[in-house]
Every structure is written in C-alpha cells, then in structure tokens.
C-alpha cells in the first residue's frame, strides 16, 4: 500500500498492516518503508453492522509518525476490550500540511467465548515461569489463585472485575521451591482448579 500525498514526492509507503485479536484486545501492527512529511496515523474502526455506512468510521487513537525518513519504521496500537463482533480497521495517514490518505482495511472477528474454561498451564513442568489462559463468557469479578499441596495460598494472580473475554497471565515461581502446585479460577458460578509442577 502506498500513501501518495504528493504526486512528485516520495510516498509514505506502508508495507504491512495487520490486526490480531489477543487476550481481550485487538493489536494493530504496521510497517512503513519510507515516510515524507508524515505527521502520523489516525486509527479508525468500523463495526460490522455499520459496514454499509462509511461515515460511521470511528477515530479511536493517533500514533505519531516519523516525519521524513527512508528508514523502516514499526508501529503498534492496541484497541482495548472492544465489544464482541466483527470489526474493520484502517489507518488515516496525515501529513503536516493536513492532507491525508487511507490505508487498506483489515478485518477482525472478535467473538466472545461461549463457555467458561481454564486451560492447562504451559509449559508444564516449568521453571521458573509459566503461562495460564482462561476465558469467561460473561462480565464479572475474577480471581486466579495459586496454592501449595497443603492448601496454603502462595500467590494471587488476578483479583478484579473483567469483561467477558479470553485472558492470559504469567506466573513466576522463582521464590518458591520445587513441587506440585494448584491454580484455581473463580468467576461467577464457575470454579475450576488444575495442577502444575515446578521443577528447579
């Protein structure tokens, strides 16, 4: 994709623009090969139900550009906790003189999970850190707690209200001794516990 602010100048050349749904957010990444008088990028979002009405594009953020450069530039923007559904994203590249061009459009299907689940930690066995992923189909207060084999609480990883979605967190057990531990997720009516093994 080439943004062409001036017919006789080096364009702002966009070589990559992607959107990925991840842990309750949508992460946008893009790369430019060259830039000329680039003030920055306005990030715009359109919900699927409004796709026929282009006037309903919504500006959700702005990322400053690098002015004029022939170096490759990397950009990122996170759309935090959008509602469920299908969304479209595009970049509005704006020059210092106010002229602008649009990027191509990328699509993300950000569907909410249909059921509660707590996945097995990975890696397992682990040393000293491991990742825990879970999902909830409803908003609510969530707690994720780690216990030793005697039932003593050794860590509280999450204790807060969260919107429906899929989440992940890292558990660092560098201060704990080797052995079996249990992690428990409680959110609304859902309660589940799984076992993990720390090997040092």
PDB file of C-alpha atoms in Angstrom:
ATOM      1  CA  UNK A   1       0.000   0.000   0.000  1.00  0.00           C
ATOM      2  CA  UNK A   2       1.335   3.431  -0.954  1.00  0.00           C
ATOM      3  CA  UNK A   3       0.061   6.631   0.555  1.00  0.00           C
ATOM      4  CA  UNK A   4       0.540   9.305  -2.132  1.00  0.00           C
ATOM      5  CA  UNK A   5       0.328  12.739  -0.506  1.00  0.00           C
ATOM      6  CA  UNK A   6       2.193  14.409  -3.383  1.00  0.00           C
ATOM      7  CA  UNK A   7       2.385  13.212  -6.971  1.00  0.00           C
ATOM      8  CA  UNK A   8       6.020  14.255  -7.345  1.00  0.00           C
ATOM      9  CA  UNK A   9       7.388  13.134  -3.980  1.00  0.00           C
ATOM     10  CA  UNK A  10       8.476  10.005  -2.144  1.00  0.00           C
ATOM     11  CA  UNK A  11       5.282   8.441  -0.752  1.00  0.00           C
ATOM     12  CA  UNK A  12       4.602   7.183   2.723  1.00  0.00           C
ATOM     13  CA  UNK A  13       4.928   3.528   1.821  1.00  0.00           C
ATOM     14  CA  UNK A  14       3.041   1.098   4.053  1.00  0.00           C
ATOM     15  CA  UNK A  15       4.471  -2.405   3.608  1.00  0.00           C
ATOM     16  CA  UNK A  16       2.397  -4.232   6.232  1.00  0.00           C
ATOM     17  CA  UNK A  17      -0.824  -3.659   8.204  1.00  0.00           C
ATOM     18  CA  UNK A  18      -2.266  -6.440  10.381  1.00  0.00           C
ATOM     19  CA  UNK A  19      -4.797  -6.852  13.183  1.00  0.00           C
ATOM     20  CA  UNK A  20      -4.743  -9.669  15.735  1.00  0.00           C
ATOM     21  CA  UNK A  21      -7.305 -10.444  18.470  1.00  0.00           C
ATOM     22  CA  UNK A  22      -5.387 -11.257  21.652  1.00  0.00           C
ATOM     23  CA  UNK A  23      -6.371 -11.582  25.335  1.00  0.00           C
ATOM     24  CA  UNK A  24      -9.331  -9.266  25.248  1.00  0.00           C
ATOM     25  CA  UNK A  25      -7.716  -6.710  22.935  1.00  0.00           C
ATOM     26  CA  UNK A  26      -7.113  -6.128  19.242  1.00  0.00           C
ATOM     27  CA  UNK A  27      -3.466  -5.360  18.437  1.00  0.00           C
ATOM     28  CA  UNK A  28      -2.729  -3.456  15.223  1.00  0.00           C
ATOM     29  CA  UNK A  29       0.782  -3.547  13.748  1.00  0.00           C
ATOM     30  CA  UNK A  30       2.066  -1.759  10.669  1.00  0.00           C
ATOM     31  CA  UNK A  31       5.378  -1.041   8.965  1.00  0.00           C
ATOM     32  CA  UNK A  32       6.442   1.795   6.673  1.00  0.00           C
ATOM     33  CA  UNK A  33       9.395   1.559   4.308  1.00  0.00           C
ATOM     34  CA  UNK A  34       9.669   5.324   3.714  1.00  0.00           C
ATOM     35  CA  UNK A  35       7.925   8.430   5.017  1.00  0.00           C
ATOM     36  CA  UNK A  36       7.686  12.021   3.806  1.00  0.00           C
ATOM     37  CA  UNK A  37       6.175  14.798   5.955  1.00  0.00           C
ATOM     38  CA  UNK A  38       4.290  12.175   7.949  1.00  0.00           C
ATOM     39  CA  UNK A  39       2.581  13.745  10.969  1.00  0.00           C
ATOM     40  CA  UNK A  40       1.094  10.412  11.975  1.00  0.00           C
ATOM     41  CA  UNK A  41      -1.686   7.869  11.727  1.00  0.00           C
ATOM     42  CA  UNK A  42      -5.251   8.187  12.952  1.00  0.00           C
ATOM     43  CA  UNK A  43      -6.599   4.727  13.765  1.00  0.00           C
ATOM     44  CA  UNK A  44     -10.196   4.228  12.663  1.00  0.00           C
ATOM     45  CA  UNK A  45     -12.627   1.431  13.497  1.00  0.00           C
ATOM     46  CA  UNK A  46     -15.931   0.334  11.956  1.00  0.00           C
ATOM     47  CA  UNK A  47     -18.307  -2.219  13.472  1.00  0.00           C
ATOM     48  CA  UNK A  48     -19.675  -4.833  11.087  1.00  0.00           C
ATOM     49  CA  UNK A  49     -23.272  -3.633  11.482  1.00  0.00           C
ATOM     50  CA  UNK A  50     -22.213  -0.229  10.097  1.00  0.00           C
ATOM     51  CA  UNK A  51     -20.183  -1.532   7.174  1.00  0.00           C
ATOM     52  CA  UNK A  52     -22.569  -0.071   4.590  1.00  0.00           C
ATOM     53  CA  UNK A  53     -22.311   3.380   6.139  1.00  0.00           C
ATOM     54  CA  UNK A  54     -18.729   4.517   5.721  1.00  0.00           C
ATOM     55  CA  UNK A  55     -19.481   7.750   7.576  1.00  0.00           C
ATOM     56  CA  UNK A  56     -19.634   5.684  10.769  1.00  0.00           C
ATOM     57  CA  UNK A  57     -15.870   5.068  10.864  1.00  0.00           C
ATOM     58  CA  UNK A  58     -14.809   5.969  14.401  1.00  0.00           C
ATOM     59  CA  UNK A  59     -11.435   7.516  15.307  1.00  0.00           C
ATOM     60  CA  UNK A  60     -10.081   5.561  18.296  1.00  0.00           C
ATOM     61  CA  UNK A  61      -6.492   6.790  18.543  1.00  0.00           C
ATOM     62  CA  UNK A  62      -3.499   8.507  16.989  1.00  0.00           C
ATOM     63  CA  UNK A  63       0.097   7.355  16.601  1.00  0.00           C
ATOM     64  CA  UNK A  64       2.736   9.955  15.774  1.00  0.00           C
ATOM     65  CA  UNK A  65       4.738   9.415  12.595  1.00  0.00           C
ATOM     66  CA  UNK A  66       8.452   9.868  11.954  1.00  0.00           C
ATOM     67  CA  UNK A  67       8.218  12.901   9.685  1.00  0.00           C
ATOM     68  CA  UNK A  68      10.553  12.263   6.766  1.00  0.00           C
ATOM     69  CA  UNK A  69      12.705   9.142   6.805  1.00  0.00           C
ATOM     70  CA  UNK A  70      13.994   6.471   4.454  1.00  0.00           C
ATOM     71  CA  UNK A  71      14.366   4.002   7.342  1.00  0.00           C
ATOM     72  CA  UNK A  72      11.884   1.223   8.005  1.00  0.00           C
ATOM     73  CA  UNK A  73       9.523   2.184  10.856  1.00  0.00           C
ATOM     74  CA  UNK A  74       7.448  -0.110  13.059  1.00  0.00           C
ATOM     75  CA  UNK A  75       4.177   0.965  14.669  1.00  0.00           C
ATOM     76  CA  UNK A  76       1.666  -0.639  17.012  1.00  0.00           C
ATOM     77  CA  UNK A  77      -1.668   0.293  18.572  1.00  0.00           C
ATOM     78  CA  UNK A  78      -3.896  -1.676  20.967  1.00  0.00           C
ATOM     79  CA  UNK A  79      -7.677  -1.386  20.885  1.00  0.00           C
ATOM     80  CA  UNK A  80      -8.509  -2.409  24.433  1.00  0.00           C
ATOM     81  CA  UNK A  81     -11.532  -4.564  25.156  1.00  0.00           C
ATOM     82  CA  UNK A  82     -13.743  -3.872  22.128  1.00  0.00           C
ATOM     83  CA  UNK A  83     -17.265  -5.265  22.261  1.00  0.00           C
ATOM     84  CA  UNK A  84     -17.948  -8.630  20.675  1.00  0.00           C
ATOM     85  CA  UNK A  85     -18.453  -8.800  16.953  1.00  0.00           C
ATOM     86  CA  UNK A  86     -16.691  -8.227  13.670  1.00  0.00           C
ATOM     87  CA  UNK A  87     -14.659  -5.025  13.306  1.00  0.00           C
ATOM     88  CA  UNK A  88     -12.807  -3.314  10.475  1.00  0.00           C
ATOM     89  CA  UNK A  89      -9.745  -1.127  10.975  1.00  0.00           C
ATOM     90  CA  UNK A  90      -7.941   1.324   8.723  1.00  0.00           C
ATOM     91  CA  UNK A  91      -5.224   3.971   9.032  1.00  0.00           C
ATOM     92  CA  UNK A  92      -5.670   7.591   8.070  1.00  0.00           C
ATOM     93  CA  UNK A  93      -2.157   8.811   7.295  1.00  0.00           C
ATOM     94  CA  UNK A  94      -1.972  12.578   7.841  1.00  0.00           C
ATOM     95  CA  UNK A  95       0.752  14.929   6.517  1.00  0.00           C
ATOM     96  CA  UNK A  96       1.977  18.005   8.367  1.00  0.00           C
ATOM     97  CA  UNK A  97       0.020  20.158   5.884  1.00  0.00           C
ATOM     98  CA  UNK A  98      -3.213  18.348   6.740  1.00  0.00           C
ATOM     99  CA  UNK A  99      -3.546  16.279   3.572  1.00  0.00           C
ATOM    100  CA  UNK A 100      -4.308  12.613   4.158  1.00  0.00           C
ATOM    101  CA  UNK A 101      -4.747   9.188   2.592  1.00  0.00           C
ATOM    102  CA  UNK A 102      -6.322   5.950   3.830  1.00  0.00           C
ATOM    103  CA  UNK A 103      -4.734   2.529   4.126  1.00  0.00           C
ATOM    104  CA  UNK A 104      -6.315  -0.739   3.135  1.00  0.00           C
ATOM    105  CA  UNK A 105      -8.888  -2.167   5.550  1.00  0.00           C
ATOM    106  CA  UNK A 106      -8.201  -5.140   7.849  1.00  0.00           C
ATOM    107  CA  UNK A 107     -10.896  -7.254   9.486  1.00  0.00           C
ATOM    108  CA  UNK A 108     -11.060  -8.847  12.941  1.00  0.00           C
ATOM    109  CA  UNK A 109     -13.765 -11.227  14.154  1.00  0.00           C
ATOM    110  CA  UNK A 110     -13.731 -10.535  17.878  1.00  0.00           C
ATOM    111  CA  UNK A 111     -16.249 -13.077  19.121  1.00  0.00           C
ATOM    112  CA  UNK A 112     -16.755 -13.647  22.803  1.00  0.00           C
ATOM    113  CA  UNK A 113     -16.182 -17.143  24.249  1.00  0.00           C
ATOM    114  CA  UNK A 114     -19.306 -19.281  24.608  1.00  0.00           C
ATOM    115  CA  UNK A 115     -18.315 -21.027  27.840  1.00  0.00           C
ATOM    116  CA  UNK A 116     -16.083 -20.847  30.894  1.00  0.00           C
ATOM    117  CA  UNK A 117     -12.747 -22.615  30.645  1.00  0.00           C
ATOM    118  CA  UNK A 118      -9.411 -22.826  32.427  1.00  0.00           C
ATOM    119  CA  UNK A 119      -6.594 -24.224  30.298  1.00  0.00           C
ATOM    120  CA  UNK A 120      -3.622 -26.274  31.436  1.00  0.00           C
ATOM    121  CA  UNK A 121      -0.636 -24.051  32.143  1.00  0.00           C
ATOM    122  CA  UNK A 122       2.169 -24.024  29.615  1.00  0.00           C
ATOM    123  CA  UNK A 123       4.934 -25.054  29.871  1.00  0.00           C
ATOM    124  CA  UNK A 124       4.308 -27.731  32.461  1.00  0.00           C
ATOM    125  CA  UNK A 125       6.513 -28.763  34.230  1.00  0.00           C
ATOM    126  CA  UNK A 126       8.004 -25.257  34.385  1.00  0.00           C
ATOM    127  CA  UNK A 127      10.932 -23.303  35.814  1.00  0.00           C
ATOM    128  CA  UNK A 128      10.502 -20.607  36.946  1.00  0.00           C
ATOM    129  CA  UNK A 129       7.564 -19.134  34.981  1.00  0.00           C
ATOM    130  CA  UNK A 130       4.520 -20.479  33.185  1.00  0.00           C
ATOM    131  CA  UNK A 131       1.514 -19.087  31.315  1.00  0.00           C
ATOM    132  CA  UNK A 132      -2.114 -19.574  32.341  1.00  0.00           C
ATOM    133  CA  UNK A 133      -5.001 -18.906  29.928  1.00  0.00           C
ATOM    134  CA  UNK A 134      -8.709 -18.792  30.752  1.00  0.00           C
ATOM    135  CA  UNK A 135     -11.954 -17.465  29.323  1.00  0.00           C
ATOM    136  CA  UNK A 136     -15.306 -16.238  30.578  1.00  0.00           C
ATOM    137  CA  UNK A 137     -18.469 -15.642  28.510  1.00  0.00           C
ATOM    138  CA  UNK A 138     -19.817 -13.049  30.986  1.00  0.00           C
ATOM    139  CA  UNK A 139     -18.563  -9.939  32.780  1.00  0.00           C
ATOM    140  CA  UNK A 140     -17.759 -10.441  36.437  1.00  0.00           C
ATOM    141  CA  UNK A 141     -15.250 -10.468  39.252  1.00  0.00           C
ATOM    142  CA  UNK A 142     -12.485 -12.988  38.599  1.00  0.00           C
ATOM    143  CA  UNK A 143      -9.904 -14.456  40.937  1.00  0.00           C
ATOM    144  CA  UNK A 144      -6.984 -16.660  39.932  1.00  0.00           C
ATOM    145  CA  UNK A 145      -5.137 -18.044  42.936  1.00  0.00           C
ATOM    146  CA  UNK A 146      -2.182 -20.417  43.370  1.00  0.00           C
ATOM    147  CA  UNK A 147      -1.995 -22.899  46.291  1.00  0.00           C
ATOM    148  CA  UNK A 148       0.626 -25.354  47.521  1.00  0.00           C
ATOM    149  CA  UNK A 149      -0.152 -29.025  48.225  1.00  0.00           C
ATOM    150  CA  UNK A 150      -1.164 -28.179  51.811  1.00  0.00           C
ATOM    151  CA  UNK A 151      -3.796 -25.735  50.594  1.00  0.00           C
ATOM    152  CA  UNK A 152      -1.860 -22.621  51.556  1.00  0.00           C
ATOM    153  CA  UNK A 153      -2.310 -19.641  49.222  1.00  0.00           C
ATOM    154  CA  UNK A 154       1.053 -18.714  47.696  1.00  0.00           C
ATOM    155  CA  UNK A 155       0.009 -16.173  45.047  1.00  0.00           C
ATOM    156  CA  UNK A 156      -2.989 -14.196  43.810  1.00  0.00           C
ATOM    157  CA  UNK A 157      -2.547 -13.605  40.088  1.00  0.00           C
ATOM    158  CA  UNK A 158      -5.912 -11.943  39.376  1.00  0.00           C
ATOM    159  CA  UNK A 159      -8.468 -10.361  41.691  1.00  0.00           C
ATOM    160  CA  UNK A 160     -10.552  -7.850  39.759  1.00  0.00           C
ATOM    161  CA  UNK A 161     -13.626  -7.233  37.627  1.00  0.00           C
ATOM    162  CA  UNK A 162     -13.102  -8.223  33.999  1.00  0.00           C
ATOM    163  CA  UNK A 163     -15.259  -8.091  30.914  1.00  0.00           C
ATOM    164  CA  UNK A 164     -16.195 -11.269  29.098  1.00  0.00           C
ATOM    165  CA  UNK A 165     -13.267 -12.485  27.028  1.00  0.00           C
ATOM    166  CA  UNK A 166     -10.114 -14.581  26.888  1.00  0.00           C
ATOM    167  CA  UNK A 167      -7.164 -13.696  29.112  1.00  0.00           C
ATOM    168  CA  UNK A 168      -3.695 -14.882  29.940  1.00  0.00           C
ATOM    169  CA  UNK A 169      -1.213 -14.204  32.708  1.00  0.00           C
ATOM    170  CA  UNK A 170       2.312 -15.288  33.642  1.00  0.00           C
ATOM    171  CA  UNK A 171       3.082 -16.948  36.962  1.00  0.00           C
ATOM    172  CA  UNK A 172       6.668 -16.552  38.167  1.00  0.00           C
ATOM    173  CA  UNK A 173       7.578 -19.084  40.854  1.00  0.00           C
ATOM    174  CA  UNK A 174      11.244 -18.119  41.239  1.00  0.00           C
ATOM    175  CA  UNK A 175      10.773 -17.648  45.006  1.00  0.00           C
ATOM    176  CA  UNK A 176       9.025 -20.986  45.509  1.00  0.00           C
ATOM    177  CA  UNK A 177      10.526 -24.430  45.987  1.00  0.00           C
ATOM    178  CA  UNK A 178      10.091 -27.320  43.587  1.00  0.00           C
ATOM    179  CA  UNK A 179       6.887 -29.296  43.865  1.00  0.00           C
ATOM    180  CA  UNK A 180       3.235 -29.602  42.943  1.00  0.00           C
ATOM    181  CA  UNK A 181       1.039 -26.503  42.995  1.00  0.00           C
ATOM    182  CA  UNK A 182      -2.609 -25.868  42.163  1.00  0.00           C
ATOM    183  CA  UNK A 183      -4.169 -22.873  40.447  1.00  0.00           C
ATOM    184  CA  UNK A 184      -7.853 -22.061  40.853  1.00  0.00           C
ATOM    185  CA  UNK A 185     -10.098 -19.806  38.789  1.00  0.00           C
ATOM    186  CA  UNK A 186     -13.295 -18.446  40.303  1.00  0.00           C
ATOM    187  CA  UNK A 187     -15.621 -16.224  38.283  1.00  0.00           C
ATOM    188  CA  UNK A 188     -19.367 -16.074  38.845  1.00  0.00           C
ATOM    189  CA  UNK A 189     -20.707 -19.620  39.117  1.00  0.00           C
ATOM    190  CA  UNK A 190     -17.546 -21.124  37.623  1.00  0.00           C
ATOM    191  CA  UNK A 191     -14.884 -22.714  39.812  1.00  0.00           C
ATOM    192  CA  UNK A 192     -12.091 -24.898  38.474  1.00  0.00           C
ATOM    193  CA  UNK A 193      -8.678 -25.997  39.723  1.00  0.00           C
ATOM    194  CA  UNK A 194      -5.745 -27.528  37.859  1.00  0.00           C
ATOM    195  CA  UNK A 195      -2.406 -28.957  38.917  1.00  0.00           C
ATOM    196  CA  UNK A 196       1.048 -27.802  37.811  1.00  0.00           C
ATOM    197  CA  UNK A 197       4.592 -28.910  38.549  1.00  0.00           C
ATOM    198  CA  UNK A 198       7.537 -26.654  39.362  1.00  0.00           C
ATOM    199  CA  UNK A 199      10.904 -28.338  38.735  1.00  0.00           C
ATOM    200  CA  UNK A 200      14.085 -26.452  39.625  1.00  0.00           C
TER     201      UNK A 200
END
